[in-house]
Amino acid sequence: MDSLFPVTLTLNGVIATHEVSQRTTLADFLRQTVGLTATHVGCEHGVCGACTVFVDGRIARACLMFAIQAEGRDIRTLEGFAGDRRMEVLQRHFHERNALQCGFCTSGMLATAHQLLEGSPDPSREEVRESLSGNFCRCTGYHAIVDATLDAAAELNAATVAPEAEPAC
Amino acid sequence: MLKPDPAKQRDGAYVGQPVPRENARRLSQGRGRYVDDIAFRNLAHVAFVRSPHAHARILSIDTSAAQALPGVVDVVTGEEMKGLCTPWVGVLAHFPGLKSAEQYPLAVDVARWHGEPVVAVVGESRALAEDGADLIEVEWEELPAVVDAEAALAGDVPAIHPELGDNRAFRLEVGQGDTASAFAEAAVIAEEEFRFGRHTGLTLEPRSIVADFDPSLRQMTVHHSTQTPFQMQDVLARHFGLEEGNVRVIAPDVGGSFGLKLHVYGEEMAACALSIRLGRPVKFIADRLEAFQTDIHARDHLVKARMALSRDGEILAMEVDDLTGIGPYSVYPRTSAVEGNQAIRLMGGPYRMPNYRGELNIVFQNKTPMCQYRAVGHPIACAVTEGLLDKGARALKLDPLAVRQRNVVTADMYPHTSPTGYVFERLSHEECIASLASLMDYERLRREQAEARQRGVYRGIGLATFIEITNPGPAFYGVGGARISAQDGCVMKMEPSGDIRVMVSVTEQGQGTETIMAQVAATHLGVPLERVSVYTGDTQTSPYGGATWASRGAGIGGPAVMKTALALKANLLETAAVILQAEAGDLDIRGGAVVNRKDGTQRMELAELGRIAYFRPDTLPADFHPEMTAARHYVPQGYPFAFTNGIQASHLEVDVETGLVRLLDHWVVEDCGKVINPLLVEEQIRGGVVQGLGGALFEECLYSPEGQLLCGTMADYLTPMAGEMPDIHMAHVETPTLTSPLGAKGVGEAGTAAAPAAVMNAINDALSPFSAEVTQMPFTPERILTALGKV
Ligand code: FES
Ligand code: FES
């Protein structure tokens, strides 16, 4: 039987301590120990992107990290994005554009798209395709995911540009 | 982007509207509930020791160290597993002569493919079960492996199952007319050998099951990532000796299926057997290596084919020999004969081809079992037909578009019977070709292609006309003895609130089944869409049916829901008429309220009807019993299948120095009959196209000469990713089937059917200045450079 070690991390904004075995991956920790199942596991070897989460504000593959490596770090999963405007706009456009079918890739896609729009608020179609190329989707053929990401970018840009466009009074 | 039309929706006409899926809202917020997300108490986990050889005899198994490991709950070998369940054989009576051998959940005595499960180890966690599996010692005697399908029938090759005599699983000849004379008369004979590599379904959610047996009642509840809960209920009941009613199969959210999740797999049967043995829930979730080793593989065909054409490009005849390797067993319960059978019967399907001869040979080999995956047989038939047609057209210096226009079955010919006996009610090839030509601006693209060639840039345009089998009737499985339902059922009720609950036997794996069923129910009942909830995937609460496969959800489930909605509406109006002291025929339901049929004046809300019917029936006449529920079933009739049709085009660029293919654009014009939801239809097509592009360009399950599977990770099995995929442009032609009141035919497989053929033809078009050709999928840079004579 595995020995357990305590790990203290910030998980979705809350500092928490959990007991984990050395060999538990961050993905299994999130899903099995904590019960946060928005993060999915599709390959367990860093290729499919289904397990993508934020580690200290940057996307990372939760299957390639051990849970004990999360000690002292800030981990954010899709569950931790409630109230985040960029994520909510992305989610709405994924829904409206039917940019997901089975939904198994979606959390990872959203995380990647979120980071893209943070660094590049007005990406080209090619740029979106390029930056989502580490996330495998078996169902959609990607076209709708690209559309939805661009639609979200347009809405977010309209919202940030509009107040400046108003005449000063 | 497609947007719902608010005016139409106000009228309650949801059928035909691009309504987004409520499920997509839930799933986009990470609220999915896949099998592995569901919590169970006292859960045990199973891991497997697998055969490291393609073919080997088990001499001994030492489980003692694993048994002694803390955290290991149970260890079961193949021999012990034999006592826990009855064996199965993947044959059906309507494939006469098809043979296969008995199978149990684990290999007994001999393992016949690399990765076949041999010993099951149950642990308190998956990691502990794997620790136990690592401690098991199996002594093997390697046997000669039959790896290549071509070698399987050679005289000196041993039979994989000695009791079956040889390695031929099935042989079939089909045809009509006099091909010999047609070839003798031909102006041009296009002849080619096509190879279709093995690939696999690669659902992002791997195969998943939790079996939970309650010994006190001998009841088993199975949460299963499956397309076919009823089929699995039947299989589990029969092979474990349980009452069918004591087996409940629940398919929660399913993370992709594509035909992969409707076969019987040893690991899943083992998990059920172990739950019965242990009296506690047992979970199996395949990891990616296990998925590559044991999920069914697809395709694996070697086709030698030729086409006879007249001087003006008319197809006179085809002759086709298809050899396909299915691994060591025909897969249960649907058999591995369906893919080959459809491949040789679909050849030449879109065209007025008078003469045809097709021969199919299915052989056993020591590789992962092969069985139905999205577009069963279609990509083979389509690529062979379309490839030969282009080759013939090139020899005759005819334009590929024109040669297709010349040969397709025309509007005046329906109903039309193909040389292999398929009957087409009404297809729309001519409109689809015309629509494609304008959608892609064919003439301009050809001009640009010629200009680019001057600059040393080699672009290709490839076309592929297709037909797609949908809505199979009982002839597909039932007549062969399989207990796989050809009909579907629906139960619909109005609750006191006026809300509508729909239980339907077709299932959801992300394609949007539940949404289109809600659209059909809301439209024909006359209620707002948001008041309709649809429930699928639970054998205990849903009416019995075939579920979702062979693109049958909309075409068979749809009319079942439509019939039920009309029946429930009649029931509700009867009660309303009694309450309102009116004639039911003068009333209607619109916008969720009972109205006067003539002028639409509202008479009562459905919630008021519900209140009276459920809580104040005392105010109704004696002997009147309000019916608030209806149930109906629908069986496809008239034709053995429905057929859809369409055409695809690929535009790409080949780098003749590196052999790399860059996809520039892809177009699809399809006719799936009545379109219930264009948003979902288009995404079904796009997703299907990209699976086809994967098979055409990247995906291949490679084996060593000894039969070792060489792709164990997604790093060595290439998949289509966003960066390499083109935009996919679409247009629709609608030819509703007259055999169903709804007119929908289905759309699940059309994209996959023709995309590989379109890409192949585009590559060969690009390579035509070099007189180079590729016909072996996937079209890797190496194969393209070989064709160019550069390597
Ligand atoms: S599960 Fe982590 S990348 Fe696939
Ligand atoms: S929606 Fe199924 S994998 Fe992307």
Short mmCIF file of N, CA, C and O and ligand atoms in Angstrom, two decimals, chain A residues 27 39-52 60-65 104 134-136, chain B residues 204 288 714, ligand 1:
data_model
loop_
_atom_site.label_atom_id
_atom_site.label_comp_id
_atom_site.label_asym_id
_atom_site.label_seq_id
_atom_site.Cartn_x
_atom_site.Cartn_y
_atom_site.Cartn_z
N ALA A 27 -3.63 15.08 -12.17
CA ALA A 27 -4.94 14.81 -12.77
C ALA A 27 -5.75 13.86 -11.89
O ALA A 27 -6.92 14.11 -11.60
N THR A 39 -11.85 18.22 -15.16
CA THR A 39 -10.58 17.87 -15.78
C THR A 39 -10.64 16.40 -16.20
O THR A 39 -10.96 15.55 -15.38
N HIS A 40 -10.37 16.14 -17.46
CA HIS A 40 -10.48 14.77 -17.96
C HIS A 40 -9.12 14.18 -18.27
O HIS A 40 -8.14 14.90 -18.42
N VAL A 41 -9.12 12.87 -18.38
CA VAL A 41 -7.87 12.16 -18.67
C VAL A 41 -8.08 11.36 -19.95
O VAL A 41 -8.94 10.49 -20.00
N GLY A 42 -7.33 11.71 -20.98
CA GLY A 42 -7.52 11.04 -22.27
C GLY A 42 -6.35 10.18 -22.69
O GLY A 42 -6.51 9.27 -23.51
N CYS A 43 -5.15 10.49 -22.19
CA CYS A 43 -3.99 9.70 -22.66
C CYS A 43 -3.01 9.41 -21.54
O CYS A 43 -2.26 8.44 -21.62
N GLU A 44 -2.96 10.24 -20.53
CA GLU A 44 -1.99 10.10 -19.42
C GLU A 44 -0.54 10.16 -19.87
O GLU A 44 0.34 9.69 -19.16
N HIS A 45 -0.30 10.68 -21.08
CA HIS A 45 1.10 10.87 -21.45
C HIS A 45 1.35 12.20 -22.17
O HIS A 45 2.23 12.29 -23.01
N GLY A 46 0.51 13.18 -21.86
CA GLY A 46 0.87 14.54 -22.26
C GLY A 46 0.58 14.92 -23.70
O GLY A 46 1.04 15.95 -24.16
N VAL A 47 -0.19 14.12 -24.43
CA VAL A 47 -0.41 14.44 -25.84
C VAL A 47 -1.79 15.02 -26.12
O VAL A 47 -1.92 15.92 -26.93
N CYS A 48 -2.83 14.53 -25.46
CA CYS A 48 -4.19 14.86 -25.90
C CYS A 48 -4.70 16.20 -25.37
O CYS A 48 -5.61 16.78 -25.96
N GLY A 49 -4.19 16.67 -24.27
CA GLY A 49 -4.63 17.98 -23.75
C GLY A 49 -5.92 17.97 -22.96
O GLY A 49 -6.37 19.01 -22.48
N ALA A 50 -6.54 16.80 -22.79
CA ALA A 50 -7.82 16.76 -22.07
C ALA A 50 -7.68 17.18 -20.61
O ALA A 50 -8.63 17.64 -19.99
N CYS A 51 -6.47 17.04 -20.07
CA CYS A 51 -6.25 17.27 -18.64
C CYS A 51 -5.72 18.68 -18.36
O CYS A 51 -5.25 18.95 -17.25
N THR A 52 -5.77 19.56 -19.37
CA THR A 52 -5.15 20.88 -19.23
C THR A 52 -5.77 21.69 -18.09
O THR A 52 -6.99 21.85 -18.02
N ALA A 60 -1.05 23.89 -18.12
CA ALA A 60 -0.13 22.76 -17.98
C ALA A 60 -0.94 21.48 -18.03
O ALA A 60 -2.16 21.50 -17.86
N ARG A 61 -0.26 20.37 -18.26
CA ARG A 61 -0.95 19.08 -18.40
C ARG A 61 -0.93 18.39 -17.04
O ARG A 61 0.14 18.03 -16.53
N ALA A 62 -2.09 18.21 -16.49
CA ALA A 62 -2.18 17.66 -15.14
C ALA A 62 -1.77 16.21 -15.08
O ALA A 62 -1.51 15.68 -14.00
N CYS A 63 -1.70 15.53 -16.21
CA CYS A 63 -1.27 14.13 -16.19
C CYS A 63 0.24 14.01 -16.15
O CYS A 63 0.77 12.93 -15.91
N LEU A 64 0.95 15.11 -16.42
CA LEU A 64 2.41 15.05 -16.45
C LEU A 64 3.03 15.58 -15.18
O LEU A 64 4.24 15.73 -15.07
N MET A 65 2.19 15.92 -14.20
CA MET A 65 2.69 16.47 -12.94
C MET A 65 2.23 15.56 -11.82
O MET A 65 1.13 15.04 -11.88
N PHE A 104 -15.66 15.75 -24.00
CA PHE A 104 -14.55 15.22 -23.21
C PHE A 104 -13.30 16.08 -23.35
O PHE A 104 -12.50 16.19 -22.43
N GLY A 134 -2.45 21.56 -29.62
CA GLY A 134 -2.03 20.58 -28.62
C GLY A 134 -3.21 19.91 -27.94
O GLY A 134 -3.04 19.19 -26.97
N ASN A 135 -4.41 20.20 -28.41
CA ASN A 135 -5.61 19.61 -27.80
C ASN A 135 -6.34 18.77 -28.83
O ASN A 135 -6.81 19.30 -29.84
N PHE A 136 -6.43 17.48 -28.55
CA PHE A 136 -7.09 16.56 -29.48
C PHE A 136 -8.60 16.59 -29.27
O PHE A 136 -9.06 16.55 -28.13
N LEU B 204 -11.93 9.94 -27.20
CA LEU B 204 -11.09 10.59 -26.19
C LEU B 204 -11.38 10.01 -24.81
O LEU B 204 -10.47 9.81 -24.01
N ARG B 288 -4.66 4.45 -22.37
CA ARG B 288 -4.51 4.65 -23.81
C ARG B 288 -3.80 3.48 -24.48
O ARG B 288 -4.14 3.09 -25.58
N MET B 714 -0.30 8.19 -28.07
CA MET B 714 -0.74 9.15 -29.07
C MET B 714 0.43 9.92 -29.67
O MET B 714 0.25 10.71 -30.58
S1 FES C 1 -4.42 13.18 -20.31
FE1 FES C 1 -2.92 14.65 -20.06
S2 FES C 1 -2.41 15.19 -22.06
FE2 FES C 1 -3.75 13.51 -22.33
#
